XYZ file of C-alpha atoms in Angstrom:
737
model
C 86.418 -114.653 -63.417
C 86.418 -112.233 -60.023
C 84.564 -109.632 -58.014
C 85.140 -107.311 -55.846
C 83.117 -104.575 -54.719
C 84.069 -101.485 -53.319
C 82.734 -98.131 -52.373
C 79.313 -99.437 -52.005
C 78.414 -99.220 -55.445
C 81.488 -99.750 -58.186
C 81.757 -103.537 -59.189
C 85.495 -104.296 -60.532
C 85.040 -107.194 -62.668
C 87.789 -109.661 -65.555
C 85.801 -110.519 -68.366
C 87.423 -112.873 -71.274
C 86.795 -111.078 -74.527
C 86.929 -113.418 -77.410
C 88.003 -111.913 -81.271
C 90.622 -109.746 -80.246
C 93.384 -110.434 -83.017
C 96.290 -107.681 -82.492
C 96.956 -104.754 -80.311
C 94.997 -101.992 -81.960
C 92.222 -104.474 -81.075
C 92.316 -103.840 -77.621
C 92.593 -100.360 -77.776
C 89.115 -100.737 -79.886
C 87.716 -102.609 -77.128
C 88.895 -100.833 -74.140
C 87.482 -97.092 -75.950
C 84.181 -98.699 -76.920
C 83.642 -99.697 -73.321
C 85.525 -96.780 -71.758
C 82.116 -94.895 -73.541
C 79.784 -96.645 -72.254
C 77.580 -94.336 -69.369
C 78.333 -96.051 -65.960
C 81.778 -97.306 -66.878
C 84.824 -96.021 -64.385
C 87.866 -97.178 -66.123
C 88.788 -100.189 -67.977
C 92.191 -102.181 -68.983
C 91.829 -104.804 -71.945
C 94.765 -106.846 -72.328
C 95.688 -108.111 -75.649
C 97.809 -111.095 -74.257
C 95.259 -112.497 -72.411
C 92.179 -111.818 -73.894
C 90.651 -110.176 -70.395
C 88.789 -106.964 -70.164
C 89.063 -105.298 -66.366
C 86.276 -103.412 -66.212
C 85.468 -101.290 -63.362
C 81.555 -100.144 -63.387
C 78.575 -98.985 -61.519
C 76.123 -101.720 -61.681
C 72.756 -99.188 -61.186
C 73.898 -97.659 -64.373
C 75.288 -100.537 -66.535
C 74.872 -104.016 -66.783
C 77.446 -107.036 -67.739
C 74.214 -107.459 -70.664
C 74.976 -103.329 -71.734
C 78.752 -104.025 -72.022
C 78.889 -106.855 -74.312
C 76.432 -105.827 -76.657
C 79.083 -102.981 -77.222
C 82.014 -105.226 -77.597
C 79.698 -107.475 -79.858
C 78.891 -104.459 -82.049
C 82.260 -103.590 -83.377
C 82.858 -107.763 -83.890
C 84.383 -109.118 -80.666
C 82.398 -110.489 -77.981
C 82.711 -110.435 -74.276
C 81.854 -113.688 -71.686
C 79.570 -112.629 -69.066
C 78.461 -115.804 -67.609
C 80.246 -115.360 -63.971
C 80.053 -119.490 -63.531
C 80.800 -120.660 -66.152
C 83.454 -118.047 -68.080
C 87.165 -120.189 -67.649
C 84.763 -122.977 -69.475
C 82.873 -121.441 -72.038
C 86.325 -119.205 -72.690
C 88.277 -122.129 -73.057
C 86.052 -123.915 -74.890
C 85.504 -120.815 -78.232
C 89.621 -120.764 -77.639
C 89.692 -124.097 -78.747
C 87.236 -123.689 -81.178
C 89.110 -120.704 -82.957
C 92.513 -122.741 -82.450
C 91.221 -125.395 -84.338
C 89.306 -123.471 -86.970
C 93.009 -121.241 -86.934
C 94.529 -123.905 -87.788
C 92.180 -125.609 -90.346
C 92.101 -122.447 -92.059
C 95.809 -121.918 -92.508
C 96.444 -125.529 -93.208
C 93.723 -125.173 -96.714
C 95.578 -121.857 -96.944
C 98.934 -123.476 -97.397
C 98.071 -126.271 -99.519
C 96.297 -123.715 -102.017
C 98.859 -120.826 -101.909
C 101.736 -123.453 -102.676
C 100.612 -123.779 -106.481
C 99.061 -120.240 -106.429
C 103.552 -118.964 -105.849
C 104.756 -121.675 -107.862
C 103.360 -120.692 -111.030
C 103.485 -116.811 -110.052
C 107.216 -117.385 -109.675
C 107.994 -119.857 -111.940
C 104.922 -120.905 -114.646
C 103.820 -117.188 -115.428
C 103.584 -118.053 -119.515
C 102.182 -121.262 -118.721
C 98.620 -121.232 -120.589
C 95.436 -119.848 -118.091
C 98.179 -119.185 -115.622
C 96.334 -115.966 -114.575
C 92.828 -117.982 -114.470
C 94.415 -120.980 -112.181
C 96.091 -118.474 -109.710
C 92.456 -116.523 -109.765
C 91.339 -119.853 -108.982
C 93.059 -121.038 -106.492
C 93.623 -117.809 -104.491
C 89.882 -116.666 -104.185
C 89.348 -119.231 -101.661
C 92.443 -117.962 -99.751
C 92.011 -114.034 -99.823
C 87.618 -114.504 -99.003
C 87.302 -117.942 -97.247
C 90.314 -118.055 -95.506
C 90.645 -114.098 -94.974
C 86.881 -113.715 -94.291
C 87.642 -112.355 -91.075
C 89.865 -109.933 -91.870
C 87.024 -107.778 -94.108
C 84.269 -109.034 -91.824
C 86.508 -106.918 -88.688
C 87.378 -104.533 -90.710
C 83.894 -103.684 -91.766
C 82.719 -103.760 -88.656
C 85.913 -101.147 -87.479
C 85.041 -98.987 -90.007
C 81.603 -98.540 -89.240
C 82.476 -97.570 -85.766
C 85.016 -95.312 -87.434
C 87.985 -97.258 -86.095
C 90.741 -99.260 -87.613
C 92.719 -101.591 -86.640
C 95.370 -104.831 -88.177
C 91.948 -106.625 -89.727
C 91.923 -102.914 -91.947
C 95.685 -103.101 -92.886
C 95.194 -107.022 -94.273
C 91.706 -106.483 -95.606
C 92.907 -103.519 -97.641
C 96.043 -104.780 -99.027
C 95.191 -108.192 -99.973
C 91.633 -106.818 -101.227
C 93.257 -103.968 -103.525
C 95.545 -106.248 -104.769
C 93.557 -109.176 -105.396
C 91.176 -106.806 -107.071
C 93.729 -104.873 -109.481
C 94.824 -108.630 -110.204
C 91.404 -110.004 -111.443
C 91.027 -106.725 -113.054
C 94.650 -107.234 -114.982
C 93.577 -110.839 -115.701
C 89.725 -109.977 -117.306
C 90.800 -106.664 -118.902
C 94.912 -107.234 -120.114
C 94.097 -104.865 -123.396
C 93.515 -101.851 -121.046
C 97.052 -102.123 -120.144
C 99.065 -103.475 -122.855
C 97.489 -100.561 -125.565
C 99.424 -98.013 -123.105
C 102.430 -99.975 -123.383
C 102.443 -101.053 -119.822
C 102.463 -105.376 -119.020
C 99.216 -106.344 -116.766
C 100.797 -107.490 -113.763
C 98.941 -109.385 -111.249
C 99.871 -110.321 -107.350
C 97.708 -113.467 -106.840
C 100.345 -115.008 -105.068
C 100.968 -112.004 -103.019
C 97.390 -111.654 -101.495
C 97.805 -115.415 -100.809
C 100.524 -115.559 -99.437
C 99.644 -112.964 -97.367
C 96.949 -114.064 -95.569
C 98.670 -117.477 -95.378
C 102.023 -115.945 -93.159
C 99.128 -113.955 -91.341
C 97.242 -116.759 -90.424
C 100.338 -119.178 -89.707
C 101.446 -116.292 -87.882
C 98.959 -116.016 -85.737
C 98.375 -120.201 -84.988
C 102.170 -120.789 -83.795
C 101.301 -117.198 -82.271
C 98.479 -118.711 -80.274
C 99.829 -121.319 -80.010
C 102.648 -120.030 -77.832
C 100.410 -117.539 -75.776
C 99.224 -120.653 -74.575
C 102.222 -121.811 -73.165
C 102.841 -118.224 -71.100
C 99.878 -119.439 -69.067
C 100.988 -122.427 -67.887
C 101.377 -120.998 -63.934
C 97.746 -120.449 -63.717
C 97.006 -124.062 -65.417
C 99.094 -125.402 -62.917
C 97.900 -124.141 -60.152
C 93.984 -124.873 -61.149
C 95.668 -128.213 -61.859
C 96.093 -128.049 -57.527
C 92.426 -128.517 -56.535
C 90.424 -131.685 -57.074
C 86.829 -131.911 -58.710
C 85.692 -134.217 -56.024
C 85.224 -134.359 -52.614
C 84.308 -136.812 -49.523
C 81.454 -135.639 -48.131
C 80.324 -136.859 -44.349
C 76.609 -136.565 -43.789
C 75.507 -136.124 -40.089
C 74.651 -140.303 -39.864
C 78.259 -140.469 -40.295
C 77.813 -142.189 -44.362
C 80.444 -141.002 -46.750
C 79.419 -139.869 -50.454
C 81.575 -139.316 -53.255
C 80.369 -134.839 -54.150
C 81.098 -132.564 -56.715
C 83.513 -129.523 -55.048
C 81.429 -126.920 -56.333
C 78.626 -128.459 -53.827
C 80.887 -128.397 -51.121
C 79.704 -125.617 -48.514
C 80.768 -123.879 -45.460
C 81.015 -126.090 -41.962
C 80.567 -129.362 -44.335
C 82.668 -131.597 -42.977
C 85.036 -133.342 -45.029
C 86.960 -136.703 -45.530
C 90.453 -136.186 -47.212
C 92.569 -139.778 -47.451
C 96.231 -140.619 -47.602
C 97.749 -139.260 -50.699
C 95.065 -136.880 -52.074
C 94.748 -133.296 -51.909
C 92.938 -131.197 -49.468
C 90.051 -129.560 -51.418
C 89.121 -126.362 -49.802
C 90.082 -124.650 -46.467
C 89.401 -125.894 -43.108
C 90.018 -127.443 -39.793
C 90.994 -130.467 -38.419
C 88.077 -131.763 -36.237
C 89.268 -135.686 -36.022
C 92.655 -137.278 -37.264
C 96.082 -137.221 -37.129
C 98.196 -136.368 -40.364
C 101.467 -134.785 -42.394
C 100.078 -132.088 -44.953
C 102.319 -131.296 -47.574
C 102.164 -127.990 -48.164
C 105.228 -127.001 -50.534
C 103.039 -126.067 -53.358
C 101.672 -122.698 -50.634
C 104.469 -122.383 -48.276
C 107.604 -123.649 -50.270
C 108.789 -125.128 -46.923
C 110.080 -128.215 -47.773
C 108.823 -130.213 -44.635
C 105.789 -131.877 -44.512
C 103.602 -130.086 -41.614
C 102.147 -132.046 -38.849
C 98.161 -131.375 -38.771
C 95.913 -132.516 -35.883
C 92.596 -131.466 -34.543
C 92.112 -127.435 -34.325
C 95.108 -127.037 -37.088
C 93.734 -125.339 -40.212
C 94.235 -127.115 -44.007
C 94.687 -125.769 -47.120
C 93.124 -126.591 -50.348
C 95.526 -127.583 -53.064
C 97.815 -128.959 -50.249
C 98.482 -133.057 -50.152
C 97.500 -135.330 -47.270
C 100.331 -137.886 -46.830
C 99.986 -140.812 -44.509
C 96.540 -140.632 -42.178
C 93.032 -139.734 -42.947
C 91.752 -136.419 -41.867
C 88.134 -135.299 -40.847
C 88.067 -131.355 -40.987
C 85.157 -129.023 -41.055
C 85.357 -126.552 -44.407
C 85.878 -122.829 -43.396
C 86.600 -121.569 -47.047
C 85.197 -122.881 -50.536
C 85.151 -121.881 -54.046
C 86.928 -118.718 -54.262
C 87.547 -117.778 -51.099
C 89.982 -120.473 -50.593
C 93.477 -119.532 -50.566
C 94.165 -121.718 -53.677
C 91.563 -119.635 -55.457
C 92.849 -116.138 -53.827
C 96.307 -116.780 -55.661
C 94.931 -117.929 -58.567
C 92.963 -114.887 -58.885
C 95.877 -112.716 -57.811
C 97.867 -114.106 -60.519
C 95.251 -114.105 -63.547
C 95.212 -109.884 -62.214
C 98.737 -109.415 -62.556
C 98.966 -111.346 -65.948
C 95.780 -109.098 -67.090
C 97.240 -105.580 -65.537
C 99.273 -103.180 -67.904
C 102.317 -101.721 -66.783
C 103.230 -98.198 -67.330
C 104.977 -98.222 -70.292
C 102.209 -100.777 -71.729
C 99.594 -97.740 -71.455
C 101.898 -95.424 -73.916
C 102.331 -98.696 -76.276
C 98.651 -98.504 -76.156
C 98.431 -95.019 -77.502
C 100.844 -95.911 -79.944
C 98.917 -98.680 -81.558
C 95.689 -96.854 -81.155
C 96.846 -94.373 -84.073
C 99.613 -96.740 -85.628
C 96.995 -98.207 -87.751
C 95.253 -94.171 -89.249
C 99.134 -93.504 -89.458
C 99.925 -96.469 -92.088
C 97.407 -96.193 -93.798
C 98.083 -92.134 -94.734
C 101.779 -93.487 -95.255
C 100.113 -95.444 -97.653
C 97.918 -93.116 -99.311
C 100.922 -90.958 -99.608
C 103.266 -93.631 -100.693
C 100.619 -94.397 -103.636
C 100.460 -90.861 -104.776
C 104.202 -90.143 -104.493
C 104.691 -92.894 -106.974
C 102.555 -91.829 -109.294
C 104.111 -88.479 -109.493
C 107.552 -89.548 -109.558
C 107.220 -93.112 -110.873
C 107.433 -92.532 -114.772
C 106.256 -95.371 -117.086
C 105.288 -97.607 -114.625
C 103.924 -95.342 -112.522
C 100.573 -96.972 -111.327
C 101.277 -100.511 -110.875
C 104.614 -99.255 -108.820
C 102.088 -97.002 -106.685
C 99.921 -100.022 -105.551
C 102.200 -102.219 -105.498
C 104.024 -100.383 -102.862
C 100.946 -98.936 -101.588
C 100.239 -102.817 -100.996
C 103.300 -103.787 -99.261
C 103.285 -100.402 -96.909
C 100.069 -102.013 -95.285
C 100.859 -105.327 -95.330
C 104.473 -105.248 -93.759
C 102.964 -102.719 -90.727
C 102.163 -104.767 -87.619
C 100.874 -103.723 -84.185
C 100.763 -106.910 -83.283
C 104.351 -107.183 -82.469
C 104.607 -103.746 -80.404
C 101.313 -104.833 -78.506
C 102.669 -108.091 -77.738
C 106.217 -106.591 -76.546
C 104.963 -105.946 -73.019
C 101.938 -107.992 -72.223
C 103.611 -111.164 -72.727
C 106.850 -110.676 -70.917
C 104.454 -109.716 -68.216
C 102.439 -113.057 -68.262
C 105.762 -115.116 -68.878
C 107.589 -112.832 -65.978
C 104.159 -113.147 -63.462
C 103.760 -116.880 -64.109
C 107.479 -117.311 -63.294
C 106.914 -115.464 -60.130
C 103.942 -117.964 -59.120
C 106.696 -120.680 -59.670
C 108.866 -119.858 -57.154
C 105.965 -118.885 -54.513
C 106.418 -115.168 -55.740
C 102.726 -113.954 -56.079
C 102.975 -110.144 -58.177
C 99.552 -108.495 -57.898
C 99.936 -106.021 -60.764
C 102.119 -105.125 -63.592
C 103.164 -101.923 -62.134
C 105.433 -103.336 -59.148
C 106.613 -105.919 -61.051
C 108.336 -102.994 -63.851
C 109.121 -100.803 -60.670
C 110.971 -103.673 -58.416
C 114.328 -103.796 -60.627
C 114.377 -99.602 -59.292
C 114.537 -100.543 -55.895
C 117.198 -98.925 -54.003
C 116.023 -98.778 -50.469
C 113.982 -101.815 -48.999
C 112.638 -101.186 -45.420
C 111.870 -104.819 -43.535
C 110.028 -105.796 -40.536
C 111.712 -107.798 -37.896
C 109.124 -110.060 -36.513
C 107.709 -112.258 -38.544
C 110.203 -111.206 -41.647
C 113.451 -111.196 -40.716
C 113.027 -113.787 -37.746
C 109.905 -117.063 -37.662
C 107.473 -114.565 -35.895
C 107.287 -117.266 -32.790
C 108.921 -117.697 -29.835
C 110.938 -121.336 -30.084
C 113.191 -122.408 -27.159
C 117.249 -122.055 -28.368
C 118.575 -123.204 -25.425
C 117.662 -125.834 -22.587
C 120.222 -126.124 -19.962
C 119.320 -128.664 -16.908
C 120.916 -128.994 -13.772
C 119.316 -131.427 -12.735
C 116.967 -133.166 -15.685
C 113.355 -133.264 -14.778
C 111.755 -132.504 -17.956
C 108.130 -134.357 -17.065
C 107.322 -132.009 -13.936
C 108.412 -128.670 -16.092
C 106.257 -129.776 -19.171
C 103.281 -130.281 -16.057
C 103.967 -126.924 -15.219
C 104.011 -124.634 -18.151
C 101.384 -127.549 -19.645
C 99.119 -125.549 -17.100
C 100.000 -121.824 -17.735
C 98.219 -119.191 -19.703
C 101.689 -117.240 -21.253
C 102.538 -116.916 -24.461
C 106.443 -118.524 -23.543
C 104.429 -122.154 -22.028
C 103.567 -123.151 -24.999
C 107.156 -122.950 -26.852
C 108.675 -124.808 -23.886
C 105.373 -127.223 -23.858
C 106.321 -128.005 -28.070
C 109.633 -127.927 -26.940
C 109.468 -131.282 -24.173
C 108.154 -134.887 -24.936
C 105.338 -135.048 -23.535
C 104.914 -135.886 -20.295
C 101.899 -137.698 -17.904
C 102.527 -135.808 -14.673
C 99.952 -134.884 -12.728
C 100.299 -131.676 -10.066
C 98.628 -131.366 -6.738
C 98.812 -128.056 -7.167
C 99.204 -125.180 -9.327
C 99.299 -121.537 -9.597
C 99.756 -118.596 -12.056
C 101.909 -115.285 -10.060
C 101.249 -112.302 -12.600
C 104.348 -111.096 -13.683
C 106.649 -113.547 -11.915
C 105.670 -117.331 -13.571
C 103.755 -120.785 -12.123
C 104.362 -122.249 -9.403
C 103.336 -126.578 -8.231
C 103.174 -129.050 -5.947
C 104.315 -132.630 -7.252
C 105.117 -135.395 -4.815
C 105.121 -132.548 -2.109
C 107.617 -131.481 -3.392
C 107.207 -127.253 -4.379
C 108.575 -126.282 -8.084
C 108.601 -123.695 -9.961
C 109.237 -121.756 -13.564
C 109.729 -117.654 -14.092
C 111.392 -114.902 -13.579
C 114.307 -113.888 -10.808
C 111.287 -111.945 -8.963
C 110.097 -115.751 -8.718
C 112.906 -116.914 -7.173
C 113.799 -114.522 -4.708
C 110.454 -114.552 -3.763
C 110.839 -117.924 -2.664
C 114.340 -117.394 -1.288
C 115.855 -119.828 -4.133
C 119.762 -118.880 -3.864
C 120.933 -118.652 -7.775
C 124.462 -120.160 -8.378
C 126.444 -117.151 -9.845
C 127.718 -119.490 -12.738
C 123.958 -119.752 -13.746
C 123.182 -116.178 -13.449
C 126.355 -115.206 -15.656
C 125.030 -117.996 -18.109
C 121.717 -116.344 -17.843
C 123.122 -112.580 -18.832
C 125.009 -113.991 -21.588
C 121.629 -115.456 -23.412
C 119.884 -112.071 -22.486
C 122.938 -110.069 -24.134
C 121.728 -112.037 -27.437
C 118.105 -111.253 -27.096
C 116.468 -113.993 -25.642
C 114.391 -114.372 -22.562
C 115.329 -116.465 -19.914
C 113.027 -118.492 -17.928
C 114.105 -120.375 -14.588
C 112.899 -123.777 -13.874
C 113.696 -124.890 -9.506
C 112.533 -126.237 -6.492
C 112.352 -124.988 -3.391
C 116.244 -125.198 -2.584
C 117.741 -124.836 -6.493
C 118.275 -123.460 -9.871
C 117.002 -127.117 -11.751
C 117.352 -126.073 -14.997
C 118.014 -122.539 -17.443
C 115.107 -122.579 -21.174
C 116.054 -119.595 -23.374
C 113.307 -118.349 -25.731
C 113.738 -115.753 -28.654
C 111.597 -115.408 -32.032
C 114.674 -117.074 -34.088
C 116.224 -115.579 -37.006
C 115.215 -117.197 -39.865
C 118.067 -119.350 -41.223
C 117.912 -118.241 -44.668
C 117.357 -113.994 -43.326
C 121.426 -113.121 -43.459
C 122.139 -114.790 -46.989
C 119.110 -112.869 -48.472
C 120.069 -109.315 -46.620
C 123.688 -110.222 -47.572
C 122.583 -110.243 -51.244
C 120.074 -107.057 -50.950
C 123.601 -105.499 -49.881
C 126.001 -106.983 -52.349
C 122.903 -105.379 -55.069
C 123.982 -101.752 -53.805
C 120.582 -101.531 -51.810
C 120.279 -100.443 -49.056
C 118.897 -102.588 -46.126
C 116.853 -101.173 -43.314
C 115.197 -102.854 -40.258
C 112.058 -101.041 -38.329
C 110.580 -102.641 -35.205
C 108.228 -102.028 -32.220
C 110.343 -104.437 -30.086
C 112.919 -102.997 -27.625
C 116.229 -101.706 -28.696
C 118.250 -104.397 -27.078
C 116.586 -107.635 -29.192
C 116.636 -104.972 -32.237
C 120.567 -104.880 -31.925
C 121.243 -108.752 -31.014
C 118.963 -109.207 -34.853
C 120.783 -106.636 -36.442
C 124.202 -107.923 -35.477
C 123.158 -111.161 -36.914
C 121.909 -110.774 -40.260
C 124.384 -108.378 -40.880
C 122.116 -105.216 -40.756
C 123.929 -101.732 -39.894
C 120.327 -98.967 -40.357
C 117.570 -100.360 -37.762
C 114.820 -98.389 -35.233
C 113.384 -99.773 -32.491
C 110.376 -99.336 -30.744
C 108.760 -97.251 -33.692
C 104.427 -97.212 -33.984
C 102.989 -98.641 -37.324
C 102.833 -95.126 -38.541
C 106.611 -94.450 -38.060
C 106.812 -97.206 -40.450
C 105.172 -95.383 -43.312
C 106.667 -91.916 -42.131
C 110.187 -93.270 -42.930
C 109.441 -94.760 -46.124
C 107.930 -91.262 -47.296
C 111.178 -89.718 -45.629
C 113.519 -91.887 -48.210
C 111.270 -91.144 -51.416
C 111.663 -87.245 -50.377
C 115.547 -88.114 -51.021
C 114.906 -89.693 -54.558
C 115.125 -93.611 -53.128
C 112.817 -96.263 -55.008
C 111.782 -97.980 -51.885
C 110.197 -101.410 -50.825
C 108.917 -102.400 -47.699
C 108.452 -106.103 -46.683
C 106.231 -106.896 -43.877
C 103.951 -109.285 -42.794
C 101.448 -107.950 -39.838
C 98.216 -105.510 -39.478
C 101.221 -103.006 -38.405
C 102.962 -102.979 -41.696
C 100.168 -102.192 -43.917
C 100.277 -98.896 -43.631
C 103.993 -98.660 -44.773
C 103.067 -101.076 -47.259
C 100.507 -98.587 -48.828
C 103.245 -95.915 -48.920
C 106.098 -97.734 -50.121
C 106.889 -98.345 -54.372
C 106.896 -101.641 -53.994
C 105.273 -103.368 -51.149
C 106.095 -106.787 -50.144
C 104.406 -109.274 -47.819
C 105.376 -112.403 -46.517
C 103.113 -115.217 -47.203
C 102.260 -116.196 -43.690
C 101.281 -112.966 -42.294
C 98.034 -110.975 -41.954
C 95.255 -111.084 -44.517
C 95.525 -107.302 -44.029
C 99.043 -107.195 -45.295
C 98.708 -109.212 -47.976
C 96.043 -106.941 -49.733
C 97.241 -104.166 -49.564
C 100.895 -105.511 -50.505
C 101.577 -105.307 -54.183
C 103.603 -108.706 -53.896
C 103.612 -111.729 -52.046
C 105.928 -114.506 -51.037
C 104.182 -117.408 -50.018
C 106.916 -118.693 -48.433
C 108.582 -117.693 -44.934
C 112.491 -117.718 -46.766
C 113.157 -113.798 -47.209
C 115.659 -114.955 -50.333
C 112.416 -114.948 -52.346
C 112.875 -111.006 -52.102
C 115.834 -110.792 -54.056
C 114.454 -113.239 -56.890
C 111.288 -110.811 -56.678
C 114.067 -108.052 -57.387
C 116.048 -110.423 -60.109
C 112.667 -111.482 -61.782
C 111.670 -107.954 -62.050
C 114.697 -107.121 -63.874
C 114.589 -109.767 -66.259
C 111.358 -108.940 -67.139
C 111.952 -105.510 -67.924
C 114.759 -106.554 -69.762
C 112.703 -109.080 -72.058
C 110.021 -105.860 -72.191
C 113.008 -103.508 -73.641
C 114.293 -106.255 -75.912
C 110.942 -106.977 -77.597
C 109.865 -103.322 -77.949
C 113.085 -102.903 -79.637
C 112.239 -105.207 -82.336
C 109.056 -104.445 -82.871
C 109.794 -100.458 -83.301
C 113.042 -101.466 -85.514
C 111.142 -103.779 -87.813
C 108.209 -101.044 -88.539
C 111.191 -98.457 -89.055
C 113.136 -99.817 -91.091
C 110.448 -102.452 -93.068
C 107.973 -99.346 -93.904
C 110.506 -97.031 -95.553
C 111.827 -100.021 -97.862
C 108.245 -101.086 -98.292
C 107.446 -97.964 -99.429
C 110.503 -97.969 -102.269
C 113.090 -95.332 -100.391
C 115.555 -98.301 -102.000
C 114.321 -97.953 -105.407
C 116.371 -95.285 -106.792
C 119.195 -96.589 -105.175
C 119.615 -100.261 -106.506
C 116.388 -100.653 -108.073
C 114.593 -102.802 -104.931
C 111.300 -103.041 -104.380
C 109.990 -105.808 -101.521
C 107.293 -107.869 -102.643
C 103.845 -107.838 -100.671
C 104.563 -111.303 -99.928
C 107.934 -110.961 -98.149
C 106.381 -108.339 -97.041
C 103.784 -110.747 -95.205
C 106.037 -113.009 -94.395
C 107.984 -110.661 -91.852
C 104.817 -109.354 -90.556
C 104.318 -112.634 -89.123
C 107.908 -113.211 -88.320
C 107.678 -110.104 -85.629
C 104.866 -111.233 -83.765
C 106.205 -115.129 -83.190
C 109.668 -113.215 -82.572
C 108.476 -111.362 -79.808
C 106.706 -114.389 -78.078
C 109.419 -116.551 -78.477
C 111.660 -114.102 -76.889
C 109.031 -113.331 -73.649
C 108.890 -117.705 -73.623
C 112.862 -116.887 -73.124
C 112.036 -115.867 -69.350
C 110.705 -119.374 -68.565
C 114.424 -120.885 -69.021
C 115.440 -117.705 -66.282
C 117.219 -118.551 -62.830
C 116.029 -116.954 -60.477
């Protein structure tokens, strides 16, 4: 469960909701919570059974919210410490009970169907069916009646209302016909019974819900996989140096922890002792293990490979990067796409409309039905109630969103809300930041041209320098034990130092000119060529001549050119905006194939540019990684943060790529297209099912060919519609991105 404080008083919490059985249930819970004083906003998601509530804790408490939900037959889990365990236990109990009731229902219903279909004339047939169907309707189906009653008390109706009305009326009518058969015979009408219809409707609905629960559990597998990355216990290093195994929940900030080879790192922290390679692929998507030395950051869920590491914990429990990723996925799976808000409204009025159609059907048959008017009126009105199912409608969007978000998480694409997932496939203009997005975001040595090799001296010079470019040179050269006799840093020029009595220098042309070092024309030409490719050139020389040229650049990432080409092939206009100089911007744009770019722009201009494109009617996506991109990320229709960027950029963006590979951007847009496609397919089948099913159930075909739909068949079709919608959503799991 997540908790975010904002505007000093308003709290935003996600509560698991128990006992919901259909989309109309979610609407009921949402409207009840919305009516509570102090509640600002509510979003109840039927697919993952959560309520996202924004409320003022000074006006209302979670206990009040829980009691409100309980009053209409549902429950809210408000135990913040153990919400996941309580919810899992409740869902497991519910699933086990549902499976047990469904099996009993099938065993009792089969003989009822066999007698009803083939042995109606056997002695005491009606009484046997009555006895066998009673436990199915009133024990297996008791939750429908209990929930329908609780809903009615608050003048609400849901799927349970439809099932309770249809099966209750069918069974009671059949019982009346069994005990008072002569009532009909005296009027020249055969006394029909529908015990098999009532029993089989309950059975099919229970079976459908059992299959539905089983299928829906698969949609949250991404969350379970992420949660499985964190170990349950850790090795805690005490102040006396002793080591003890401790539950992860007891780890505090600044504790010293030991990670042995092959173990998962339990929390975020900083290495204080030891050297090892750590597999961070589950967090960053990068295939190569990363060398970790003292001072390096480590993250929960990553796997330590060969060496042992001791590190000081910095972020524990819900503050770790892994916990934030899990929370983002959970919130995204629980958020509502714009289309879902429309579906919720439809589901809210659906049940009362269906009851109205059922009553109208009954009246129409009574007026126009002829000799068997009452029997046909009852049969058709009950069938209308049975076949009308808001479940398929309610599951259409959230199941597709849940699977889509989970699929994204598997491909290092974290989606914060459903709206961005629904919107992303419409993007026709995309703005890319340069540094850290198209390029790696840090300088590296790209060329090292030796005239006379002396790497040990160059290493010693740059090791003493505090210039940011010096780090790139030190990282590129082999470690040297050379000790300089003197060292001097000259601002704006470079560094000098003496070794074995000789003066050495590393810096720009000004430094060499100041020491009257002549630069060979061929070296000048080579340096000029490197600079044209947006590389910074460092000269390494002694007092007589240039010994080497070092070219440093923020290199374009290997996948950037391919990703930009993929976006352009989709007809998306790609723009690059950077605060860097025009020369560098032009070189990078040329390398990756971007024709629209602007250099030396301020952070505010990026947001203004996004707004300009929006005013032209474009759907704009912004991809960035820095604090300077946050304003533009907030302005864009779809905002995507590179996961190795700043926390602020990731907080603002609706999507986060936990990888440095820009190819995840076209993958995210492809995922959006596939998810929206699944939503539309689901909604089509849910709507078409009801559009065709309800008139047929009402008897529209009877005047044409004498066909009346059996309530039993209607129950089977209703269950099948929900299962088919969930199954269609699960197809997304097999989609290639």
